[in-house]
PDB file of C-alpha atoms and ligand atoms in Angstrom:
ATOM      1  CA  MET A   4    -173.876   5.163-178.622  1.00 67.00           C
ATOM      2  CA  THR A   5    -176.941   5.722-176.416  1.00 85.00           C
ATOM      3  CA  ILE A   6    -178.658   2.496-175.541  1.00 89.00           C
ATOM      4  CA  SER A   7    -182.118   2.593-174.050  1.00 92.00           C
ATOM      5  CA  PHE A   8    -184.493  -0.264-173.376  1.00 95.00           C
ATOM      6  CA  GLY A   9    -188.051  -0.760-174.597  1.00 97.00           C
ATOM      7  CA  ILE A  10    -190.742  -3.319-173.893  1.00 98.00           C
ATOM      8  CA  ASP A  11    -193.997  -3.571-175.815  1.00 97.00           C
ATOM      9  CA  ILE A  12    -196.941  -5.347-174.150  1.00 97.00           C
ATOM     10  CA  GLY A  13    -199.316  -6.618-176.828  1.00 94.00           C
ATOM     11  CA  GLY A  14    -202.450  -8.739-176.837  1.00 90.00           C
ATOM     12  CA  SER A  15    -200.515 -11.828-177.978  1.00 91.00           C
ATOM     13  CA  GLY A  16    -196.859 -11.191-177.118  1.00 95.00           C
ATOM     14  CA  ILE A  17    -194.637  -9.156-174.808  1.00 98.00           C
ATOM     15  CA  LYS A  18    -191.515  -8.074-176.660  1.00 97.00           C
ATOM     16  CA  GLY A  19    -188.379  -6.270-175.578  1.00 98.00           C
ATOM     17  CA  ALA A  20    -185.006  -5.171-176.896  1.00 97.00           C
ATOM     18  CA  PRO A  21    -182.209  -2.750-176.185  1.00 96.00           C
ATOM     19  CA  VAL A  22    -182.386   0.123-178.677  1.00 96.00           C
ATOM     20  CA  ASP A  23    -179.598   2.199-180.160  1.00 94.00           C
ATOM     21  CA  LEU A  24    -181.166   5.658-180.041  1.00 94.00           C
ATOM     22  CA  GLN A  25    -178.643   7.174-182.429  1.00 94.00           C
ATOM     23  CA  LYS A  26    -179.677   4.788-185.191  1.00 94.00           C
ATOM     24  CA  GLY A  27    -183.259   4.062-184.116  1.00 94.00           C
ATOM     25  CA  LYS A  28    -182.483   0.343-184.364  1.00 95.00           C
ATOM     26  CA  PHE A  29    -182.439  -2.646-182.049  1.00 96.00           C
ATOM     27  CA  ALA A  30    -179.006  -3.111-180.473  1.00 94.00           C
ATOM     28  CA  ALA A  31    -179.670  -6.860-180.044  1.00 95.00           C
ATOM     29  CA  LYS A  32    -182.212  -9.374-181.331  1.00 96.00           C
ATOM     30  CA  ARG A  33    -185.537  -8.822-179.572  1.00 97.00           C
ATOM     31  CA  LEU A  34    -187.036 -11.347-177.167  1.00 98.00           C
ATOM     32  CA  ARG A  35    -190.744 -12.229-177.443  1.00 98.00           C
ATOM     33  CA  ILE A  36    -192.700 -14.138-174.809  1.00 98.00           C
ATOM     34  CA  PRO A  37    -196.415 -14.915-175.257  1.00 98.00           C
ATOM     35  CA  THR A  38    -198.691 -12.662-173.220  1.00 97.00           C
ATOM     36  CA  PRO A  39    -199.796 -14.623-170.129  1.00 98.00           C
ATOM     37  CA  GLN A  40    -203.455 -15.514-169.781  1.00 97.00           C
ATOM     38  CA  PRO A  41    -205.095 -13.994-167.838  1.00 98.00           C
ATOM     39  CA  SER A  42    -203.032 -10.928-168.689  1.00 98.00           C
ATOM     40  CA  THR A  43    -203.125  -9.349-165.218  1.00 98.00           C
ATOM     41  CA  PRO A  44    -200.621  -6.631-164.285  1.00 98.00           C
ATOM     42  CA  GLN A  45    -198.818  -9.081-161.985  1.00 98.00           C
ATOM     43  CA  ALA A  46    -198.556 -11.836-164.619  1.00 98.00           C
ATOM     44  CA  CYS A  47    -197.344  -9.353-167.255  1.00 98.00           C
ATOM     45  CA  GLY A  48    -194.951  -7.878-164.650  1.00 98.00           C
ATOM     46  CA  GLU A  49    -193.279 -11.293-164.255  1.00 98.00           C
ATOM     47  CA  VAL A  50    -192.774 -11.629-168.014  1.00 98.00           C
ATOM     48  CA  ILE A  51    -191.406  -8.079-168.217  1.00 98.00           C
ATOM     49  CA  ALA A  52    -188.991  -8.827-165.364  1.00 97.00           C
ATOM     50  CA  SER A  53    -187.706 -11.921-167.155  1.00 97.00           C
ATOM     51  CA  ILE A  54    -187.176  -9.935-170.382  1.00 97.00           C
ATOM     52  CA  VAL A  55    -185.230  -7.278-168.469  1.00 96.00           C
ATOM     53  CA  ASP A  56    -183.131 -10.013-166.786  1.00 95.00           C
ATOM     54  CA  TYR A  57    -182.427 -11.654-170.143  1.00 96.00           C
ATOM     55  CA  PHE A  58    -180.873  -8.418-171.406  1.00 95.00           C
ATOM     56  CA  ALA A  59    -179.064  -7.656-168.134  1.00 90.00           C
ATOM     57  CA  ASP A  60    -175.676  -7.541-169.860  1.00 87.00           C
ATOM     58  CA  ALA A  61    -176.808  -5.024-172.450  1.00 84.00           C
ATOM     59  CA  VAL A  62    -178.687  -2.693-170.113  1.00 82.00           C
ATOM     60  CA  PRO A  63    -177.034  -1.193-167.033  1.00 84.00           C
ATOM     61  CA  ALA A  64    -178.634  -1.909-163.661  1.00 84.00           C
ATOM     62  CA  LYS A  65    -181.119   0.772-162.563  1.00 85.00           C
ATOM     63  CA  SER A  66    -181.302   2.310-166.042  1.00 87.00           C
ATOM     64  CA  PRO A  67    -184.830   3.260-167.087  1.00 91.00           C
ATOM     65  CA  VAL A  68    -187.185   1.016-169.025  1.00 95.00           C
ATOM     66  CA  GLY A  69    -189.880   2.259-171.370  1.00 97.00           C
ATOM     67  CA  ILE A  70    -192.962   0.060-171.387  1.00 97.00           C
ATOM     68  CA  THR A  71    -195.880   0.341-173.764  1.00 97.00           C
ATOM     69  CA  ILE A  72    -199.339  -0.925-173.095  1.00 97.00           C
ATOM     70  CA  PRO A  73    -202.411  -1.293-175.328  1.00 97.00           C
ATOM     71  CA  GLY A  74    -204.468   1.276-173.451  1.00 97.00           C
ATOM     72  CA  PRO A  75    -204.354   4.973-172.656  1.00 97.00           C
ATOM     73  CA  VAL A  76    -202.004   5.977-169.829  1.00 96.00           C
ATOM     74  CA  GLN A  77    -202.865   8.920-167.630  1.00 95.00           C
ATOM     75  CA  HIS A  78    -200.666   9.793-164.638  1.00 92.00           C
ATOM     76  CA  GLY A  79    -199.236   6.268-164.667  1.00 92.00           C
ATOM     77  CA  THR A  80    -202.560   4.431-164.596  1.00 95.00           C
ATOM     78  CA  VAL A  81    -204.752   2.975-167.303  1.00 96.00           C
ATOM     79  CA  PRO A  82    -208.287   4.405-167.322  1.00 96.00           C
ATOM     80  CA  PHE A  83    -209.618   1.994-169.961  1.00 95.00           C
ATOM     81  CA  MET A  84    -208.456  -1.355-171.346  1.00 98.00           C
ATOM     82  CA  ALA A  85    -209.874  -3.132-174.404  1.00 96.00           C
ATOM     83  CA  ASN A  86    -207.590  -6.111-175.036  1.00 93.00           C
ATOM     84  CA  LEU A  87    -205.835  -7.063-171.774  1.00 97.00           C
ATOM     85  CA  SER A  88    -207.202  -8.068-168.349  1.00 98.00           C
ATOM     86  CA  GLN A  89    -209.629  -5.559-166.833  1.00 98.00           C
ATOM     87  CA  GLU A  90    -207.441  -5.671-163.728  1.00 98.00           C
ATOM     88  CA  TRP A  91    -205.259  -3.048-165.396  1.00 98.00           C
ATOM     89  CA  VAL A  92    -208.034  -0.472-165.125  1.00 98.00           C
ATOM     90  CA  GLY A  93    -207.225   1.983-162.331  1.00 97.00           C
ATOM     91  CA  PHE A  94    -204.250  -0.134-161.185  1.00 96.00           C
ATOM     92  CA  PRO A  95    -201.157   1.971-160.247  1.00 95.00           C
ATOM     93  CA  ALA A  96    -199.228   0.333-163.080  1.00 96.00           C
ATOM     94  CA  ASP A  97    -196.167   2.562-163.209  1.00 94.00           C
ATOM     95  CA  GLU A  98    -195.608   2.394-159.434  1.00 96.00           C
ATOM     96  CA  TYR A  99    -196.023  -1.367-159.471  1.00 97.00           C
ATOM     97  CA  LEU A 100    -193.646  -1.947-162.382  1.00 97.00           C
ATOM     98  CA  LYS A 101    -191.081   0.463-160.936  1.00 96.00           C
ATOM     99  CA  GLU A 102    -191.132  -1.507-157.711  1.00 96.00           C
ATOM    100  CA  ARG A 103    -191.076  -4.910-159.417  1.00 96.00           C
ATOM    101  CA  LEU A 104    -188.164  -4.029-161.727  1.00 95.00           C
ATOM    102  CA  GLY A 105    -186.202  -1.827-159.321  1.00 94.00           C
ATOM    103  CA  ARG A 106    -185.739   0.729-162.110  1.00 93.00           C
ATOM    104  CA  PRO A 107    -187.396   3.922-163.315  1.00 94.00           C
ATOM    105  CA  VAL A 108    -190.270   3.090-165.667  1.00 95.00           C
ATOM    106  CA  SER A 109    -191.968   5.185-168.358  1.00 94.00           C
ATOM    107  CA  LEU A 110    -195.362   3.744-169.156  1.00 96.00           C
ATOM    108  CA  PHE A 111    -196.771   4.789-172.489  1.00 95.00           C
ATOM    109  CA  ASN A 112    -199.626   3.942-174.830  1.00 97.00           C
ATOM    110  CA  ASP A 113    -198.353   1.522-177.523  1.00 97.00           C
ATOM    111  CA  ALA A 114    -199.578   3.506-180.514  1.00 97.00           C
ATOM    112  CA  ASP A 115    -198.249   6.763-179.072  1.00 97.00           C
ATOM    113  CA  ALA A 116    -194.856   5.072-178.709  1.00 97.00           C
ATOM    114  CA  ALA A 117    -195.034   3.845-182.315  1.00 97.00           C
ATOM    115  CA  GLY A 118    -195.939   7.386-183.353  1.00 96.00           C
ATOM    116  CA  LEU A 119    -192.914   8.834-181.544  1.00 94.00           C
ATOM    117  CA  ALA A 120    -190.669   6.311-183.266  1.00 96.00           C
ATOM    118  CA  GLU A 121    -192.080   6.962-186.744  1.00 96.00           C
ATOM    119  CA  VAL A 122    -191.669  10.716-186.234  1.00 94.00           C
ATOM    120  CA  LYS A 123    -188.121  10.412-184.971  1.00 94.00           C
ATOM    121  CA  TYR A 124    -186.777   7.751-187.346  1.00 95.00           C
ATOM    122  CA  GLY A 125    -189.437   6.556-189.740  1.00 96.00           C
ATOM    123  CA  ALA A 126    -192.163   7.376-192.220  1.00 96.00           C
ATOM    124  CA  ALA A 127    -193.251  10.622-190.507  1.00 95.00           C
ATOM    125  CA  LYS A 128    -189.763  12.037-189.969  1.00 95.00           C
ATOM    126  CA  ASP A 129    -189.837  15.830-190.164  1.00 89.00           C
ATOM    127  CA  HIS A 130    -193.377  15.809-191.573  1.00 95.00           C
ATOM    128  CA  PRO A 131    -195.174  19.080-190.813  1.00 95.00           C
ATOM    129  CA  GLY A 132    -198.832  19.418-189.839  1.00 97.00           C
ATOM    130  CA  LEU A 133    -201.040  16.690-188.411  1.00 98.00           C
ATOM    131  CA  VAL A 134    -199.728  13.137-188.771  1.00 98.00           C
ATOM    132  CA  ILE A 135    -201.941  10.254-187.654  1.00 98.00           C
ATOM    133  CA  VAL A 136    -200.048   7.022-187.073  1.00 98.00           C
ATOM    134  CA  THR A 137    -202.314   3.981-186.868  1.00 98.00           C
ATOM    135  CA  THR A 138    -201.315   0.504-185.724  1.00 97.00           C
ATOM    136  CA  LEU A 139    -203.332  -2.419-187.030  1.00 96.00           C
ATOM    137  CA  GLY A 140    -203.019  -5.480-184.797  1.00 94.00           C
ATOM    138  CA  THR A 141    -205.172  -7.047-182.097  1.00 93.00           C
ATOM    139  CA  GLY A 142    -206.891  -3.633-181.953  1.00 96.00           C
ATOM    140  CA  ILE A 143    -206.441  -0.334-183.773  1.00 98.00           C
ATOM    141  CA  GLY A 144    -204.123   2.131-182.071  1.00 98.00           C
ATOM    142  CA  THR A 145    -203.690   5.759-183.047  1.00 98.00           C
ATOM    143  CA  ALA A 146    -201.153   8.494-182.372  1.00 98.00           C
ATOM    144  CA  MET A 147    -201.752  12.122-183.304  1.00 98.00           C
ATOM    145  CA  ILE A 148    -198.646  14.213-183.855  1.00 97.00           C
ATOM    146  CA  TYR A 149    -198.892  17.891-184.723  1.00 97.00           C
ATOM    147  CA  ASN A 150    -195.703  19.552-185.999  1.00 95.00           C
ATOM    148  CA  GLY A 151    -193.663  16.902-184.220  1.00 92.00           C
ATOM    149  CA  VAL A 152    -195.516  17.156-180.893  1.00 93.00           C
ATOM    150  CA  LEU A 153    -197.488  14.143-179.716  1.00 94.00           C
ATOM    151  CA  ILE A 154    -201.043  14.706-178.483  1.00 96.00           C
ATOM    152  CA  PRO A 155    -201.241  11.587-176.291  1.00 96.00           C
ATOM    153  CA  ASN A 156    -203.966   9.029-175.712  1.00 97.00           C
ATOM    154  CA  SER A 157    -206.085   9.468-178.823  1.00 97.00           C
ATOM    155  CA  GLU A 158    -208.278   6.363-178.995  1.00 98.00           C
ATOM    156  CA  LEU A 159    -209.516   6.631-182.567  1.00 98.00           C
ATOM    157  CA  GLY A 160    -209.605   2.851-182.914  1.00 98.00           C
ATOM    158  CA  HIS A 161    -212.750   3.011-180.823  1.00 98.00           C
ATOM    159  CA  LEU A 162    -214.652   5.458-182.986  1.00 98.00           C
ATOM    160  CA  GLU A 163    -218.131   4.101-183.491  1.00 98.00           C
ATOM    161  CA  ILE A 164    -218.655   3.652-187.218  1.00 98.00           C
ATOM    162  CA  ASP A 165    -221.827   2.118-188.720  1.00 97.00           C
ATOM    163  CA  GLY A 166    -222.796   0.996-185.204  1.00 98.00           C
ATOM    164  CA  TYR A 167    -219.511  -0.849-184.535  1.00 97.00           C
ATOM    165  CA  ASP A 168    -216.457  -0.157-182.432  1.00 98.00           C
ATOM    166  CA  ALA A 169    -214.121   0.484-185.396  1.00 98.00           C
ATOM    167  CA  GLU A 170    -211.380  -1.908-184.276  1.00 98.00           C
ATOM    168  CA  LYS A 171    -213.904  -4.748-184.098  1.00 98.00           C
ATOM    169  CA  ARG A 172    -214.366  -4.385-187.876  1.00 98.00           C
ATOM    170  CA  ALA A 173    -211.021  -3.273-189.201  1.00 98.00           C
ATOM    171  CA  ALA A 174    -208.166  -4.469-186.935  1.00 97.00           C
ATOM    172  CA  SER A 175    -205.874  -7.025-188.573  1.00 96.00           C
ATOM    173  CA  SER A 176    -206.923  -9.602-185.939  1.00 95.00           C
ATOM    174  CA  ILE A 177    -210.468  -9.338-187.354  1.00 97.00           C
ATOM    175  CA  LYS A 178    -209.134  -9.978-190.851  1.00 98.00           C
ATOM    176  CA  GLU A 179    -207.589 -13.188-189.487  1.00 97.00           C
ATOM    177  CA  ASN A 180    -210.575 -14.227-187.364  1.00 97.00           C
ATOM    178  CA  GLU A 181    -213.128 -13.676-190.130  1.00 98.00           C
ATOM    179  CA  GLY A 182    -210.862 -15.037-192.876  1.00 98.00           C
ATOM    180  CA  LEU A 183    -211.153 -11.839-194.951  1.00 98.00           C
ATOM    181  CA  SER A 184    -209.164 -11.472-198.153  1.00 98.00           C
ATOM    182  CA  TYR A 185    -207.030  -8.344-198.519  1.00 98.00           C
ATOM    183  CA  PRO A 186    -209.564  -6.690-200.871  1.00 98.00           C
ATOM    184  CA  GLN A 187    -212.420  -7.468-198.409  1.00 98.00           C
ATOM    185  CA  TRP A 188    -210.435  -6.078-195.517  1.00 98.00           C
ATOM    186  CA  ALA A 189    -209.395  -3.033-197.554  1.00 98.00           C
ATOM    187  CA  GLU A 190    -213.092  -2.084-197.900  1.00 98.00           C
ATOM    188  CA  ARG A 191    -213.303  -1.888-194.128  1.00 98.00           C
ATOM    189  CA  LEU A 192    -210.071   0.074-193.928  1.00 98.00           C
ATOM    190  CA  GLN A 193    -211.410   2.446-196.580  1.00 98.00           C
ATOM    191  CA  ARG A 194    -214.498   3.129-194.434  1.00 98.00           C
ATOM    192  CA  TYR A 195    -212.303   3.652-191.380  1.00 98.00           C
ATOM    193  CA  TYR A 196    -209.661   5.927-192.860  1.00 98.00           C
ATOM    194  CA  SER A 197    -212.146   8.039-194.799  1.00 98.00           C
ATOM    195  CA  HIS A 198    -214.128   8.625-191.600  1.00 98.00           C
ATOM    196  CA  VAL A 199    -211.016   9.697-189.666  1.00 98.00           C
ATOM    197  CA  GLU A 200    -210.011  11.849-192.637  1.00 98.00           C
ATOM    198  CA  MET A 201    -213.397  13.576-192.608  1.00 98.00           C
ATOM    199  CA  LEU A 202    -213.180  14.250-188.867  1.00 98.00           C
ATOM    200  CA  LEU A 203    -209.578  15.458-188.624  1.00 98.00           C
ATOM    201  CA  SER A 204    -208.220  16.414-192.088  1.00 98.00           C
ATOM    202  CA  PRO A 205    -204.739  15.085-191.354  1.00 98.00           C
ATOM    203  CA  ASP A 206    -201.723  15.808-193.551  1.00 98.00           C
ATOM    204  CA  LEU A 207    -200.419  12.235-193.464  1.00 98.00           C
ATOM    205  CA  PHE A 208    -201.562   8.771-192.385  1.00 98.00           C
ATOM    206  CA  VAL A 209    -198.932   6.201-191.419  1.00 98.00           C
ATOM    207  CA  VAL A 210    -200.072   2.572-191.228  1.00 98.00           C
ATOM    208  CA  GLY A 211    -198.162   0.410-188.755  1.00 96.00           C
ATOM    209  CA  GLY A 212    -198.507  -2.934-187.018  1.00 93.00           C
ATOM    210  CA  GLY A 213    -197.057  -6.248-188.201  1.00 89.00           C
ATOM    211  CA  VAL A 214    -199.421  -6.322-191.191  1.00 93.00           C
ATOM    212  CA  SER A 215    -197.787  -3.206-192.643  1.00 93.00           C
ATOM    213  CA  LYS A 216    -195.195  -5.566-194.174  1.00 94.00           C
ATOM    214  CA  ASP A 217    -198.005  -6.669-196.543  1.00 97.00           C
ATOM    215  CA  TRP A 218    -198.743  -3.055-197.523  1.00 97.00           C
ATOM    216  CA  GLU A 219    -198.705  -3.806-201.277  1.00 98.00           C
ATOM    217  CA  GLU A 220    -201.678  -6.157-200.765  1.00 98.00           C
ATOM    218  CA  PHE A 221    -204.023  -3.533-199.337  1.00 98.00           C
ATOM    219  CA  GLY A 222    -202.458  -0.033-199.320  1.00 98.00           C
ATOM    220  CA  PRO A 223    -202.889   0.625-203.059  1.00 98.00           C
ATOM    221  CA  LEU A 224    -206.607  -0.292-202.744  1.00 98.00           C
ATOM    222  CA  LEU A 225    -207.297   2.716-200.481  1.00 98.00           C
ATOM    223  CA  THR A 226    -208.522   5.978-202.013  1.00 98.00           C
ATOM    224  CA  LEU A 227    -208.121   9.027-199.802  1.00 98.00           C
ATOM    225  CA  ARG A 228    -207.307  12.734-200.145  1.00 98.00           C
ATOM    226  CA  THR A 229    -204.648  12.305-197.497  1.00 98.00           C
ATOM    227  CA  PRO A 230    -201.319  10.693-198.386  1.00 98.00           C
ATOM    228  CA  ILE A 231    -201.150   7.281-196.702  1.00 98.00           C
ATOM    229  CA  VAL A 232    -197.895   5.356-196.317  1.00 98.00           C
ATOM    230  CA  PRO A 233    -196.724   2.204-194.537  1.00 97.00           C
ATOM    231  CA  ALA A 234    -194.760   2.556-191.321  1.00 97.00           C
ATOM    232  CA  ALA A 235    -191.007   2.376-191.841  1.00 96.00           C
ATOM    233  CA  LEU A 236    -190.358   0.574-188.557  1.00 94.00           C
ATOM    234  CA  GLN A 237    -193.293  -1.854-188.878  1.00 85.00           C
ATOM    235  CA  ASN A 238    -193.867  -3.674-185.598  1.00 84.00           C
ATOM    236  CA  LYS A 239    -190.511  -2.574-184.182  1.00 93.00           C
ATOM    237  CA  ALA A 240    -191.948   0.890-183.628  1.00 94.00           C
ATOM    238  CA  GLY A 241    -193.519   0.062-180.240  1.00 95.00           C
ATOM    239  CA  ILE A 242    -190.249  -1.093-178.665  1.00 97.00           C
ATOM    240  CA  ILE A 243    -188.268   1.744-180.238  1.00 97.00           C
ATOM    241  CA  GLY A 244    -190.870   4.310-179.104  1.00 96.00           C
ATOM    242  CA  ALA A 245    -190.826   2.852-175.592  1.00 96.00           C
ATOM    243  CA  ALA A 246    -187.045   3.266-175.535  1.00 96.00           C
ATOM    244  CA  ILE A 247    -187.400   6.901-176.683  1.00 94.00           C
ATOM    245  CA  ALA A 248    -189.935   7.534-173.905  1.00 91.00           C
ATOM    246  CA  ALA A 249    -187.570   6.037-171.311  1.00 91.00           C
ATOM    247  CA  GLU A 250    -184.699   8.218-172.480  1.00 88.00           C
ATOM    248  CA  GLU A 251    -186.820  11.380-172.650  1.00 83.00           C
ATOM    249  CA  ALA A 252    -188.021  10.792-169.122  1.00 74.00           C
ATOM    250  CA  VAL A 253    -184.393  10.725-168.029  1.00 62.00           C
ATOM    251  CA  GLU A 254    -183.380  13.767-170.025  1.00 61.00           C
ATOM    252  CA  HIS A 255    -186.464  15.736-168.999  1.00 57.00           C
ATOM    253  CA  PRO A 256    -187.615  14.138-165.777  1.00 52.00           C
ATOM    254  CA  ASP A 257    -190.513  16.575-165.509  1.00 53.00           C
ATOM    255  CA  ALA A 258    -191.823  15.996-169.011  1.00 51.00           C
ATOM    256  CA  LEU A 259    -193.484  12.676-168.336  1.00 49.00           C
ATOM    257  CA  ALA A 260    -193.797  13.043-164.569  1.00 46.00           C
ATOM    258  CA  LYS A 261    -197.110  12.755-162.843  1.00 43.00           C
ATOM    259  CA  LYS A 262    -199.118  15.919-163.034  1.00 39.00           C
ATOM    260  CA  ARG A 263    -202.265  16.320-161.018  1.00 34.00           C
TER     261      ARG A 263
HETATM  262  C1  BGC B  27    -206.478   0.368-177.290  1.00 75.46           C
HETATM  263  C2  BGC B  27    -205.431   1.394-177.623  1.00 75.46           C
HETATM  264  C3  BGC B  27    -204.253   0.696-178.275  1.00 75.46           C
HETATM  265  C4  BGC B  27    -204.711  -0.122-179.464  1.00 75.46           C
HETATM  266  C5  BGC B  27    -203.588  -0.883-180.107  1.00 75.46           C
HETATM  267  C6  BGC B  27    -206.870  -0.390-178.544  1.00 75.46           C
HETATM  268  O1  BGC B  27    -207.830  -1.353-178.237  1.00 75.46           O
HETATM  269  O2  BGC B  27    -207.638   0.974-176.708  1.00 75.46           O
HETATM  270  O3  BGC B  27    -205.021   2.072-176.466  1.00 75.46           O
HETATM  271  O4  BGC B  27    -203.326   1.660-178.679  1.00 75.46           O
HETATM  272  O5  BGC B  27    -205.722  -1.024-179.100  1.00 75.46           O
HETATM  273  O6  BGC B  27    -203.030  -1.789-179.225  1.00 75.46           O
END
């Protein structure tokens, strides 16, 4: 059994669990702690450290941790941040977390991690061509995977559509904040997915995020050329993808290493 460890930093909660990489399942019940406010790197670092400590028995000392963040990650830093403190922007996040945790750290975009997990264990397993995994939550995250290879850091949740940042119209947090019914929200999703479809002609859309458990309420209302399916791992995909990223960094230390 290969156990790896993943932590998913979200706009409202920071969640972690040991992951059994053979099964693609949590090896213990996950722990969730609300995201600190303000959500600075240091404040989030403390929460992450307490999650790692909590699972100390399950995860060997000095073993790597995969951490996902709701922003693009380039060479270990975050060039742009929509839904956490702006102090993340340009901050040497991977170095800091490595130091704070005393372990190797793989820092990864949250939607990219979810995409990796869906390709390895979930709804996009072995799917050829271009798969776009979207996560609907506080924002909209996207992962583009072509023939099983991730093209990292796509930020298609920030496409400007009808004069709006797309996630400000169609994320599931907006559904909550504006009190939209599922059919009302589905109209916005229709506009979003048909625009992405027009731009990229994908072979499959996968819809993730916690709201994917309510797929029957909105999925059947969408009309697209592209097959569109709910994520199999729902909101576990971020943690599982983070754990995959941690393990891959160990197996192929150069693959995710800094390149300049
Ligand atoms: C961020 C993405 C992230 C998504 C989901 C967006 O606001 O820019 O990087 O994947 O939210 O958390």
